[in-house]
Coordinates of C-alpha atoms in Angstrom, one line a residue:
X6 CA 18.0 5.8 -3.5
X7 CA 15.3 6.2 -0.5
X8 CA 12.7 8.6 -2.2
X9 CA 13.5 10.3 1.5
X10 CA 15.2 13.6 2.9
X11 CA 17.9 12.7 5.2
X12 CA 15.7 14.5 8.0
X13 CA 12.4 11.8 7.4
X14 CA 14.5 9.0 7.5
X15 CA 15.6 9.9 10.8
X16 CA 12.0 10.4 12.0
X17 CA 11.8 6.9 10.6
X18 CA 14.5 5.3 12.0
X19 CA 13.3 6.9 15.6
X20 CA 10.1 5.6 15.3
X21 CA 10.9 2.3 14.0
X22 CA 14.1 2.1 16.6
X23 CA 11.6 1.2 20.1
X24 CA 10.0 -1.5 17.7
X25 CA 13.3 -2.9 17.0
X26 CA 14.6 -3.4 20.7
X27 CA 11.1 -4.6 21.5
X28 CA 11.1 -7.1 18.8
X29 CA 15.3 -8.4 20.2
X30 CA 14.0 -8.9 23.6
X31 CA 11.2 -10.6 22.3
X32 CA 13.5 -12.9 20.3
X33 CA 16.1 -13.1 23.2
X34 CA 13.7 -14.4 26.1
X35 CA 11.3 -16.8 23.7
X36 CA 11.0 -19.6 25.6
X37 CA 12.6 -22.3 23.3
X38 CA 15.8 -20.6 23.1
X39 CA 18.7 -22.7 23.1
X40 CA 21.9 -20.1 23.4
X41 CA 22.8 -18.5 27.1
X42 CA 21.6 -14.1 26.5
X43 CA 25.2 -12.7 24.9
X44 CA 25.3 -15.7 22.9
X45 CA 25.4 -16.3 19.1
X46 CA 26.4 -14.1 16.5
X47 CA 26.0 -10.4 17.1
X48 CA 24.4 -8.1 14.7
X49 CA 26.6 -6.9 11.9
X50 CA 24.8 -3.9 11.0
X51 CA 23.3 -1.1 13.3
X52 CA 19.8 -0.5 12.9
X53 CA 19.8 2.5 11.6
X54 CA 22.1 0.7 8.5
X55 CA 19.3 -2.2 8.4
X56 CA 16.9 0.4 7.8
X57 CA 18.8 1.6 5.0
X58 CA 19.2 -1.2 3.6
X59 CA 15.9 -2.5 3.5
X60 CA 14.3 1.2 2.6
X61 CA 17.1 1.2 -0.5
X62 CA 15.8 -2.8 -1.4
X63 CA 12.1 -1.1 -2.1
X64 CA 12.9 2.3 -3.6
X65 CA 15.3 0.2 -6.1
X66 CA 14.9 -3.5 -5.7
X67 CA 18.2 -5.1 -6.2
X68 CA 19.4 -8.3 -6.3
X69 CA 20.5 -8.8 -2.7
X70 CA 23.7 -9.7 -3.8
X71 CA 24.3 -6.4 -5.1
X72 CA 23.3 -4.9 -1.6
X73 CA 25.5 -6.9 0.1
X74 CA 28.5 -5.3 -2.3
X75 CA 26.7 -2.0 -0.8
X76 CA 26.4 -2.4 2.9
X77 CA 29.9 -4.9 3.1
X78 CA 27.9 -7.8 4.3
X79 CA 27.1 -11.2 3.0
X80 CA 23.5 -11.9 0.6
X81 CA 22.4 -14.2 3.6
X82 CA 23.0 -11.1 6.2
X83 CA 21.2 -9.2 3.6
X84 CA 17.9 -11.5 3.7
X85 CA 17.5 -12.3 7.0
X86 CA 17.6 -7.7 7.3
X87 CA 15.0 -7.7 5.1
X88 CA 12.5 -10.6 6.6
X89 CA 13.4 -8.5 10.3
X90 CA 13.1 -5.3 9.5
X91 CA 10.2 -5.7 6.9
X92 CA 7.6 -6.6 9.4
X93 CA 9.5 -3.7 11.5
X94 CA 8.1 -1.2 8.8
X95 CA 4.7 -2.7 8.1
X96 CA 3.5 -2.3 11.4
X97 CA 5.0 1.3 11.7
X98 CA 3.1 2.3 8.3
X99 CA -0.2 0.7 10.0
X100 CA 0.3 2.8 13.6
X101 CA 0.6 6.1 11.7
X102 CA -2.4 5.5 8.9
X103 CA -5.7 7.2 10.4
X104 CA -9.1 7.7 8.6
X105 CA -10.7 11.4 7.6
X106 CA -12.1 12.9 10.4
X107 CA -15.6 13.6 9.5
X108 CA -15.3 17.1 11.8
X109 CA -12.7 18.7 9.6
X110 CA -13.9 21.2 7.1
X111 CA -13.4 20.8 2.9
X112 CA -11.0 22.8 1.5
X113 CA -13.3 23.5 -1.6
X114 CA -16.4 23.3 -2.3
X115 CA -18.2 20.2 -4.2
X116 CA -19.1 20.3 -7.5
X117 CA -23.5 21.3 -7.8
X118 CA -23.8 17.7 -9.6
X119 CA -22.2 16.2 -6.7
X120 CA -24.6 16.8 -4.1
X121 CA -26.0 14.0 -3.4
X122 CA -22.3 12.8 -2.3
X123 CA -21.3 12.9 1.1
X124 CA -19.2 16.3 1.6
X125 CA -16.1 13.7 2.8
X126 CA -14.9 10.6 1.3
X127 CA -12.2 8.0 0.8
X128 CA -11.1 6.9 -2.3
X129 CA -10.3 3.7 -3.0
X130 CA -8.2 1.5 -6.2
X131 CA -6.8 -1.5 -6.7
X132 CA -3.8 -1.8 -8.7
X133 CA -2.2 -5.4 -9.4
X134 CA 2.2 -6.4 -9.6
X135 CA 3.2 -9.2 -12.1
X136 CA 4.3 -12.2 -9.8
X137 CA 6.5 -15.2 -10.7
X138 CA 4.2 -18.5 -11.7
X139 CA 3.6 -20.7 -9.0
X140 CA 5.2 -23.7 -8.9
X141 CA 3.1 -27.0 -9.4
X142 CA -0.6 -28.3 -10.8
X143 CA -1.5 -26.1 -13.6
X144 CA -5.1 -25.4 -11.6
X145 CA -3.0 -23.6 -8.5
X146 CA -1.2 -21.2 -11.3
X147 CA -4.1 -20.2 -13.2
X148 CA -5.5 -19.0 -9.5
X149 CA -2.8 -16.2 -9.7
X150 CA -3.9 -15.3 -13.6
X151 CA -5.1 -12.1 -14.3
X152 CA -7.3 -11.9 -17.6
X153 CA -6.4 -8.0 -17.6
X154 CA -3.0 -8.0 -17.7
X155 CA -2.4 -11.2 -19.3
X156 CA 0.1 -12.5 -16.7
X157 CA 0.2 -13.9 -13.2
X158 CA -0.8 -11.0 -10.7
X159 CA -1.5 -10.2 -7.2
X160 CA -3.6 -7.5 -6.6
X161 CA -3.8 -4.5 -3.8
X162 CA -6.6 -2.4 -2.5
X163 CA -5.3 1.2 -1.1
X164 CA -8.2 3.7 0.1
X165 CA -6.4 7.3 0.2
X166 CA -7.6 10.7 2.3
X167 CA -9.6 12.6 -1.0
X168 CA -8.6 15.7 0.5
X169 CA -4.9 14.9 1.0
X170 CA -4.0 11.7 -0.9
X171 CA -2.5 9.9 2.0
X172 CA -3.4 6.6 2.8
X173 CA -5.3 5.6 5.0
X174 CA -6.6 1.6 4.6
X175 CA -4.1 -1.2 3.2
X176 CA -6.0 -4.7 2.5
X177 CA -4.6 -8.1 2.1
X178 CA -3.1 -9.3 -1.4
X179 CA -4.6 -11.1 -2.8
X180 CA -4.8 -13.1 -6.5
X181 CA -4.9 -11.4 -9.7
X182 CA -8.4 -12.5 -10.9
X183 CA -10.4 -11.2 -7.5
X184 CA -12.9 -8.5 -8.8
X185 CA -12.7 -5.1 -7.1
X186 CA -16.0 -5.0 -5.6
X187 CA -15.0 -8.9 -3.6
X188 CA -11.6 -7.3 -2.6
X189 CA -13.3 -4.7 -1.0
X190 CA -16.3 -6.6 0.8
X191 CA -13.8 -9.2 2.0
X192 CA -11.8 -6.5 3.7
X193 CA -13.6 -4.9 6.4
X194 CA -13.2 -1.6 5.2
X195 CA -16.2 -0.4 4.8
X196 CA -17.0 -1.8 8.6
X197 CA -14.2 0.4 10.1
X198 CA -15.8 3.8 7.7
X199 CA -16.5 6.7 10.5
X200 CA -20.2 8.1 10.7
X201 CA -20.4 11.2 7.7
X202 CA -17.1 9.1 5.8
X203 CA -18.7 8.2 2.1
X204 CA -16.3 5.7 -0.4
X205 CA -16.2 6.3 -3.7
X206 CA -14.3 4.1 -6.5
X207 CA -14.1 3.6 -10.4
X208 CA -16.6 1.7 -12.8
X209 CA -15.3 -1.4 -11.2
X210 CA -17.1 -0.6 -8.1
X211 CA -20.4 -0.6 -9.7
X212 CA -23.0 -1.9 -7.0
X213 CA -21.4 -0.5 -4.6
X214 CA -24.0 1.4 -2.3
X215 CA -25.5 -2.3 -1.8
X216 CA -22.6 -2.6 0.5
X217 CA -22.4 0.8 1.6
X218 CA -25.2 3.5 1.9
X219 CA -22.4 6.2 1.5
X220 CA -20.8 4.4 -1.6
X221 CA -20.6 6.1 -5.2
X222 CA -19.2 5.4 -8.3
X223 CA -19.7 6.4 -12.1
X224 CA -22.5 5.8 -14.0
X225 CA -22.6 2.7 -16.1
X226 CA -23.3 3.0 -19.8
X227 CA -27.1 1.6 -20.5
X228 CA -27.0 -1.4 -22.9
X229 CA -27.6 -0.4 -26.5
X230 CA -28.1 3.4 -25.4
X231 CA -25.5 6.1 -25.0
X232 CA -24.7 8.1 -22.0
X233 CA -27.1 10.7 -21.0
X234 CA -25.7 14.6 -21.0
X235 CA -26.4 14.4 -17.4
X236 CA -24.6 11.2 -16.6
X237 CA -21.6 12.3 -18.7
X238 CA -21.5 15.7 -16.9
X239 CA -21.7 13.5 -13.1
X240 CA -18.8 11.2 -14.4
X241 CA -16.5 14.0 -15.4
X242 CA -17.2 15.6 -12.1
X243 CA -17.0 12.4 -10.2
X244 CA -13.4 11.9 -12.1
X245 CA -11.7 15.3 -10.9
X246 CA -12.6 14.4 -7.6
X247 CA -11.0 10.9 -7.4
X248 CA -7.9 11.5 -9.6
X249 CA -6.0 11.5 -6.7
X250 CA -5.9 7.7 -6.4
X251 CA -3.9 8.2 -9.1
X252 CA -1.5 10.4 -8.1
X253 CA -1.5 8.4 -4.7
X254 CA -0.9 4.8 -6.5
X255 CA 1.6 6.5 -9.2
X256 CA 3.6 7.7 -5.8
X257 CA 3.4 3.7 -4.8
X258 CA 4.9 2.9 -7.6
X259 CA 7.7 4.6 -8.3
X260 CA 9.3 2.4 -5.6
X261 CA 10.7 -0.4 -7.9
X262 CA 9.9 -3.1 -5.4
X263 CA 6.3 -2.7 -6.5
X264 CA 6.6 -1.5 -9.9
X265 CA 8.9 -4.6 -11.6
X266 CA 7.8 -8.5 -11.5
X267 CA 8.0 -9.8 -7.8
X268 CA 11.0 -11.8 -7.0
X269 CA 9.6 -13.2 -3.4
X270 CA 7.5 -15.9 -4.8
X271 CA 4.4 -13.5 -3.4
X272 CA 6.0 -13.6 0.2
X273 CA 5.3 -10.4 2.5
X274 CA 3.7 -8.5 0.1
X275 CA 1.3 -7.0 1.9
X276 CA 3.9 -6.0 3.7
X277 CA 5.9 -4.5 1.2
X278 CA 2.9 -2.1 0.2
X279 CA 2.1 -0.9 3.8
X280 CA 5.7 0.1 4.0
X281 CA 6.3 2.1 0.9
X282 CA 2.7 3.6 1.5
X283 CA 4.1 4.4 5.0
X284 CA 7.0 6.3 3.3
X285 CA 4.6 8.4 0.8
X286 CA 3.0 9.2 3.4
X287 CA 6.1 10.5 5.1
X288 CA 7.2 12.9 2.6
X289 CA 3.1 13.6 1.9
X290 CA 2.8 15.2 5.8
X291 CA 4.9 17.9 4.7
X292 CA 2.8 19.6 2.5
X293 CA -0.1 19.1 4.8
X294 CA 1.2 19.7 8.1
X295 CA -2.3 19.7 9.8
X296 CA -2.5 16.0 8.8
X297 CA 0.7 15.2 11.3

């Protein structure tokens, strides 16, 4: 119910624990507080059980009302969990995520029609979640509308470690209809690339060594011309070597939260992704210990 071992989520729950007492002092001594310190309502569930709770709510994604049959506490109790701990989660997932380091040695060597490639690289996809229709003038929905999938979308951009296929790099949500090669100028990503780190995506990426001199992507078809030999042999190479993104996003998504229709009118979902990606990363450190 947590896509965890009992042993990670305690590494979580310790890591995320400081966070939480920093965050209830934070809330206790804001300025405009009304209530005397000791006042109010205390807390019905221990941190460790609000952890739970919300990491159970994004492997699964109940109704909350069904959680609150789970954890013995009310569907309000259950939301406000969620909005604290959420945040709580995202910013742990964002402390931990750490680009290649452009000194560490490949595992294997590249592929002959892959020279010209730098040695090292990120990989990066987008990959979009159905979302409920906005509510209102017909012009604000069909900003959410996603020719693609046919439905109402918000798309996310994950660049993942080619060698290990942990994340590394979470962008911003953003509407359906955004191309891929926007998404990724508008994020910064490619500002925050180390010296000897290359990028490489999939066809919709095509242009992008205008943006970045270390930037690859398949070869487009010509118009009116088949493929070259050559350019089919460099696109199945190119292919093996960022599968992983793949693998990575198909780990995403086995976390229902971010695999069925969004239920949070489009609310924290940035959020939402950094934490799961947080937790595949988790269980991903294990096989490559080095990475810790």
């Amino acid at each position: 119910m947590t896509g965890l071992w009992v042993f990670l989520f305690d590494e979580l729950v310790h890591d995320v624990e400081p966070m939480d007492v920093a965050a209830d002092r934070s809330r206790l001594e804001r300025d405009d507080r009304q209530r005397a310190l000791g006042g109010g309502k205390a807390q019905e569930l221990a941190i460790g059980d609000q952890i739970l709770l919300t990491v159970v709510w994004l492997r699964c994604y109940p109704k909350q009302q069904v959680l609150g049959y789970l954890f013995g506490v009310s569907q309000a109790t259950v939301s406000r969990t969620i909005q604290f701990v959420l945040p709580l989660l995202d910013a742990s997932g964002r402390d931990t995520m750490r680009m290649p380091d452009p000194g560490r040695k490949r595992r294997r060597a590249l592929d002959e029609l892959l020279a010209d490639t730098p040695e090292l690289a990120i990989v990066i996809d987008t990959f979009e979640q159905r979302v409920q229709r906005p509510a209102g003038d017909r012009k604000r929905a069909d900003a959410y509308y996603s020719g693609k999938k046919k439905q109402h979308t918000l798309k996310s951009q994950l660049a993942v470690d080619e060698e290990l296929g942990m994340f590394v790099a979470i962008a911003e949500s953003v509407p359906g209809p955004q191309s891929d090669l926007k998404m990724l100028e508008d994020s910064g990503l490619l500002d925050d690339l180390p010296n000897g780190i290359g990028v490489m995506g999939d066809l919709a990426y095509v242009g992008i060594h205008k943006l970045h001199p270390d930037g690859f992507c398949p070869l487009r078809k010509p118009r009116g011309h088949p493929r070259t030999p050559a350019a089919i042999a460099f696109n199945t190479a190119l292919s093996r070597r960022r599968i992983i993104v793949e693998h990575s996003i198909g780990r995403l998504r086995r976390f229902e939260s971010l695999a069925h229709m969004d239920r949070q009118h489009r609310h924290h979902h940035t959020a939402r992704v950094v934490a799961v990606a947080d937790l595949v990363n988790r269980r991903l450190r294990l096989r490559f210990p080095h990475a810790a």
